[in-house]
Amino acid sequence: MNLLSDRPANPTFVYVTLILCAVASVIASAWCIHIDDVINNDGVEYIRAAEQFAAWNWAGAFAVHQWPFFSFLMWATGTALGTSYETAGQLLNTFFFTLSSLLFVGVVRAFGGTSQRLTALAALVAVLHPAFNEYRAFIIRDAGYLAFYLLALFFLAKSVQVWRWRYSVFVVSALLVASIFRIEGAVFLLSAPLLIMTARGENGGSPWTRLVLTVMAAAVLA
């Protein structure tokens, strides 16, 4: 039996692929952290901001980094698990990179790549692509941003298949969280109405409605 055929992947195949993808992603992150134990420059700043949160000096945290949500997560995780902030940052990045890998597979499938071959290839790309592996040892907020951006893209793709209001809410919510990680996410958040209406296609209201949303999005982004 050819496991990489063009036949649609059944639920068992998808679940096994996702489990293997998650395990491989965690192993890849652990290996990258093991061979590169030097903290990157941004990571030093995030640790400093987390230390300010630990001292309840929120103004100091914002002075260290103007967008310190990831540092707040590092502080909360380190406090909850009793680890250093460096370890907390590495655990968070491992989690978010693994989540991004799984969501990448989900996005490919949501956009129509439901065959066994495409499902497996998506998992391989997510685990092996340099864009993921190059930064696995870093303490960066980008992994969280990427995870929630892909989550928004996943629900946007789902709304193309079957329109549900909850998908729109999920898209906006995911982009909002992505924006908390990186301010660049606000660009996608502000254009979310246009993206959602475009995804709805013929069911997305009148052409005049889409035109107004296009003009509004262009004005905001300008």
Short mmCIF file of C-alpha atoms in Angstrom, two decimals:
data_model
loop_
_atom_site.label_atom_id
_atom_site.label_comp_id
_atom_site.label_asym_id
_atom_site.label_seq_id
_atom_site.Cartn_x
_atom_site.Cartn_y
_atom_site.Cartn_z
CA MET A 1 0.00 0.00 0.00
CA ASN A 2 1.36 3.38 -1.02
CA LEU A 3 1.13 5.66 2.00
CA LEU A 4 2.04 8.68 -0.12
CA SER A 5 -0.65 8.34 -2.74
CA ASP A 6 -3.00 11.01 -4.02
CA ARG A 7 -5.90 9.45 -2.17
CA PRO A 8 -7.52 11.59 0.53
CA ALA A 9 -5.88 11.04 3.90
CA ASN A 10 -8.17 9.32 6.38
CA PRO A 11 -8.39 10.56 10.00
CA THR A 12 -5.96 7.90 11.25
CA PHE A 13 -3.34 8.95 8.71
CA VAL A 14 -3.79 12.61 9.64
CA TYR A 15 -3.58 11.95 13.40
CA VAL A 16 -0.45 9.81 13.05
CA THR A 17 1.17 12.41 10.79
CA LEU A 18 0.41 15.21 13.25
CA ILE A 19 1.74 13.20 16.20
CA LEU A 20 4.97 12.39 14.35
CA CYS A 21 5.24 16.02 13.26
CA ALA A 22 4.88 17.24 16.85
CA VAL A 23 7.43 14.75 18.19
CA ALA A 24 9.91 15.60 15.43
CA SER A 25 9.43 19.32 16.07
CA VAL A 26 10.13 18.96 19.80
CA ILE A 27 13.22 16.84 19.09
CA ALA A 28 14.45 19.37 16.53
CA SER A 29 14.02 22.23 18.99
CA ALA A 30 15.78 20.31 21.77
CA TRP A 31 18.69 19.49 19.48
CA CYS A 32 19.04 23.06 18.22
CA ILE A 33 19.02 24.38 21.79
CA HIS A 34 21.59 21.75 22.81
CA ILE A 35 24.10 22.66 20.09
CA ASP A 36 23.60 26.43 20.45
CA ASP A 37 23.52 27.49 24.09
CA VAL A 38 24.33 31.16 23.43
CA ILE A 39 21.43 33.51 24.13
CA ASN A 40 20.61 35.75 21.17
CA ASN A 41 20.60 39.53 21.61
CA ASP A 42 16.81 39.83 21.55
CA GLY A 43 16.60 37.01 24.08
CA VAL A 44 18.74 38.99 26.51
CA GLU A 45 16.31 41.90 26.25
CA TYR A 46 13.31 39.63 26.80
CA ILE A 47 14.94 38.15 29.91
CA ARG A 48 15.68 41.63 31.25
CA ALA A 49 12.06 42.65 30.71
CA ALA A 50 10.86 39.44 32.41
CA GLU A 51 13.02 40.32 35.41
CA GLN A 52 11.29 43.69 35.56
CA PHE A 53 7.90 41.96 35.57
CA ALA A 54 9.15 39.75 38.41
CA ALA A 55 9.96 42.90 40.38
CA TRP A 56 6.48 44.26 39.58
CA ASN A 57 8.15 47.09 37.72
CA TRP A 58 5.90 47.20 34.69
CA ALA A 59 7.16 50.60 33.60
CA GLY A 60 10.68 49.20 33.71
CA ALA A 61 9.60 46.25 31.55
CA PHE A 62 8.17 48.59 28.93
CA ALA A 63 11.34 50.67 29.12
CA VAL A 64 13.43 47.60 28.31
CA HIS A 65 11.12 46.50 25.49
CA GLN A 66 8.20 48.50 24.14
CA TRP A 67 6.18 45.39 23.20
CA PRO A 68 6.89 43.06 26.16
CA PHE A 69 4.05 40.52 25.98
CA PHE A 70 6.46 37.67 25.26
CA SER A 71 8.56 38.71 28.26
CA PHE A 72 5.38 38.64 30.35
CA LEU A 73 4.75 35.07 29.19
CA MET A 74 8.34 34.16 30.06
CA TRP A 75 7.89 35.57 33.55
CA ALA A 76 4.54 33.80 34.04
CA THR A 77 5.89 30.49 32.71
CA GLY A 78 9.10 30.70 34.72
CA THR A 79 7.16 31.49 37.88
CA ALA A 80 4.64 28.69 37.33
CA LEU A 81 7.25 26.04 36.51
CA GLY A 82 10.01 27.28 38.80
CA THR A 83 12.51 27.61 35.94
CA SER A 84 14.83 30.36 34.82
CA TYR A 85 13.48 32.89 32.35
CA GLU A 86 15.89 31.57 29.74
CA THR A 87 14.45 28.07 30.09
CA ALA A 88 10.92 29.49 30.09
CA GLY A 89 11.61 31.29 26.82
CA GLN A 90 13.00 28.13 25.24
CA LEU A 91 10.00 26.10 26.39
CA LEU A 92 7.61 28.70 24.99
CA ASN A 93 9.42 28.79 21.66
CA THR A 94 9.45 25.00 21.47
CA PHE A 95 5.70 24.99 22.09
CA PHE A 96 4.97 27.74 19.56
CA PHE A 97 7.23 26.27 16.86
CA THR A 98 5.56 22.89 17.35
CA LEU A 99 2.13 24.51 17.22
CA SER A 100 3.17 26.35 14.04
CA SER A 101 4.28 23.08 12.46
CA LEU A 102 0.92 21.46 13.19
CA LEU A 103 -1.01 24.50 12.00
CA PHE A 104 1.02 24.59 8.79
CA VAL A 105 -0.20 21.09 8.03
CA GLY A 106 -3.72 22.16 8.93
CA VAL A 107 -3.56 25.20 6.65
CA VAL A 108 -2.35 23.10 3.71
CA ARG A 109 -5.21 20.68 4.24
CA ALA A 110 -7.76 23.48 4.75
CA PHE A 111 -6.80 24.96 1.38
CA GLY A 112 -7.39 21.64 -0.37
CA GLY A 113 -4.20 19.64 0.13
CA THR A 114 -6.01 16.70 1.70
CA SER A 115 -4.18 13.85 -0.03
CA GLN A 116 -1.81 11.57 1.84
CA ARG A 117 1.12 12.87 -0.17
CA LEU A 118 0.44 16.57 0.47
CA THR A 119 -0.32 15.97 4.14
CA ALA A 120 2.98 14.15 4.63
CA LEU A 121 4.94 16.69 2.57
CA ALA A 122 3.45 19.56 4.57
CA ALA A 123 4.62 17.89 7.79
CA LEU A 124 8.11 17.37 6.36
CA VAL A 125 8.35 20.99 5.25
CA ALA A 126 7.18 22.21 8.65
CA VAL A 127 9.81 20.16 10.48
CA LEU A 128 12.76 20.47 8.08
CA HIS A 129 12.42 23.92 6.52
CA PRO A 130 15.28 26.30 7.48
CA ALA A 131 12.76 29.07 8.21
CA PHE A 132 11.70 27.01 11.23
CA ASN A 133 14.96 25.36 12.25
CA GLU A 134 17.23 28.40 11.94
CA TYR A 135 15.56 30.08 14.91
CA ARG A 136 14.58 27.15 17.13
CA ALA A 137 17.42 27.88 19.57
CA PHE A 138 16.57 31.58 19.74
CA ILE A 139 14.43 33.23 22.38
CA ILE A 140 12.13 35.25 20.13
CA ARG A 141 8.52 36.35 20.01
CA ASP A 142 8.21 35.51 16.31
CA ALA A 143 7.27 31.89 16.99
CA GLY A 144 4.16 32.96 18.89
CA TYR A 145 3.29 35.50 16.23
CA LEU A 146 3.66 32.87 13.51
CA ALA A 147 1.53 30.34 15.38
CA PHE A 148 -1.45 32.66 15.76
CA TYR A 149 -1.04 34.03 12.23
CA LEU A 150 -1.29 30.47 10.91
CA LEU A 151 -4.27 29.86 13.19
CA ALA A 152 -6.03 32.86 11.64
CA LEU A 153 -5.14 31.60 8.16
CA PHE A 154 -6.52 28.17 9.05
CA PHE A 155 -9.91 29.55 10.08
CA LEU A 156 -9.93 31.86 7.07
CA ALA A 157 -9.50 28.82 4.85
CA LYS A 158 -12.28 27.03 6.74
CA SER A 159 -14.58 29.98 6.11
CA VAL A 160 -13.95 29.62 2.37
CA GLN A 161 -15.23 26.04 2.53
CA VAL A 162 -18.24 26.61 4.79
CA TRP A 163 -19.29 30.05 5.98
CA ARG A 164 -19.76 30.31 9.75
CA TRP A 165 -19.75 33.45 11.86
CA ARG A 166 -17.60 31.72 14.44
CA TYR A 167 -14.83 31.33 11.87
CA SER A 168 -14.76 35.11 11.45
CA VAL A 169 -14.56 35.54 15.21
CA PHE A 170 -11.71 33.03 15.37
CA VAL A 171 -9.83 34.83 12.56
CA VAL A 172 -10.07 38.20 14.30
CA SER A 173 -9.22 36.72 17.71
CA ALA A 174 -6.16 34.91 16.38
CA LEU A 175 -4.92 38.03 14.59
CA LEU A 176 -5.48 40.04 17.77
CA VAL A 177 -3.26 37.67 19.75
CA ALA A 178 -0.68 37.70 16.94
CA SER A 179 -0.65 41.50 17.18
CA ILE A 180 0.11 41.26 20.89
CA PHE A 181 3.26 39.33 20.01
CA ARG A 182 4.27 41.66 17.17
CA ILE A 183 2.73 45.01 16.24
CA GLU A 184 3.02 44.02 12.57
CA GLY A 185 0.06 41.74 13.14
CA ALA A 186 -2.13 44.82 13.44
CA VAL A 187 -1.85 45.25 9.66
CA PHE A 188 -3.62 41.93 9.12
CA LEU A 189 -6.00 42.63 11.99
CA LEU A 190 -7.16 45.92 10.47
CA SER A 191 -7.62 44.28 7.08
CA ALA A 192 -9.47 41.29 8.58
CA PRO A 193 -12.95 42.49 7.48
CA LEU A 194 -11.77 42.69 3.88
CA LEU A 195 -10.10 39.28 4.10
CA ILE A 196 -13.25 37.73 5.55
CA MET A 197 -15.54 39.31 2.96
CA THR A 198 -13.22 38.19 0.16
CA ALA A 199 -13.20 34.67 1.57
CA ARG A 200 -17.01 34.64 1.54
CA GLY A 201 -17.00 35.28 -2.20
CA GLU A 202 -20.45 35.50 -3.69
CA ASN A 203 -22.03 35.10 -0.27
CA GLY A 204 -20.08 38.02 1.13
CA GLY A 205 -22.68 40.70 0.47
CA SER A 206 -23.05 43.20 -2.33
CA PRO A 207 -20.13 44.51 -4.44
CA TRP A 208 -20.73 47.92 -2.85
CA THR A 209 -20.11 46.46 0.61
CA ARG A 210 -16.84 44.93 -0.53
CA LEU A 211 -15.86 48.20 -2.20
CA VAL A 212 -16.46 50.18 1.01
CA LEU A 213 -14.45 47.67 3.02
CA THR A 214 -11.63 47.83 0.49
CA VAL A 215 -11.49 51.62 0.68
CA MET A 216 -11.61 51.55 4.49
CA ALA A 217 -8.83 48.98 4.70
CA ALA A 218 -6.68 50.92 2.25
CA ALA A 219 -7.21 54.14 4.21
CA VAL A 220 -6.28 52.50 7.50
CA LEU A 221 -3.20 50.77 6.11
CA ALA A 222 -2.05 53.95 4.39
#
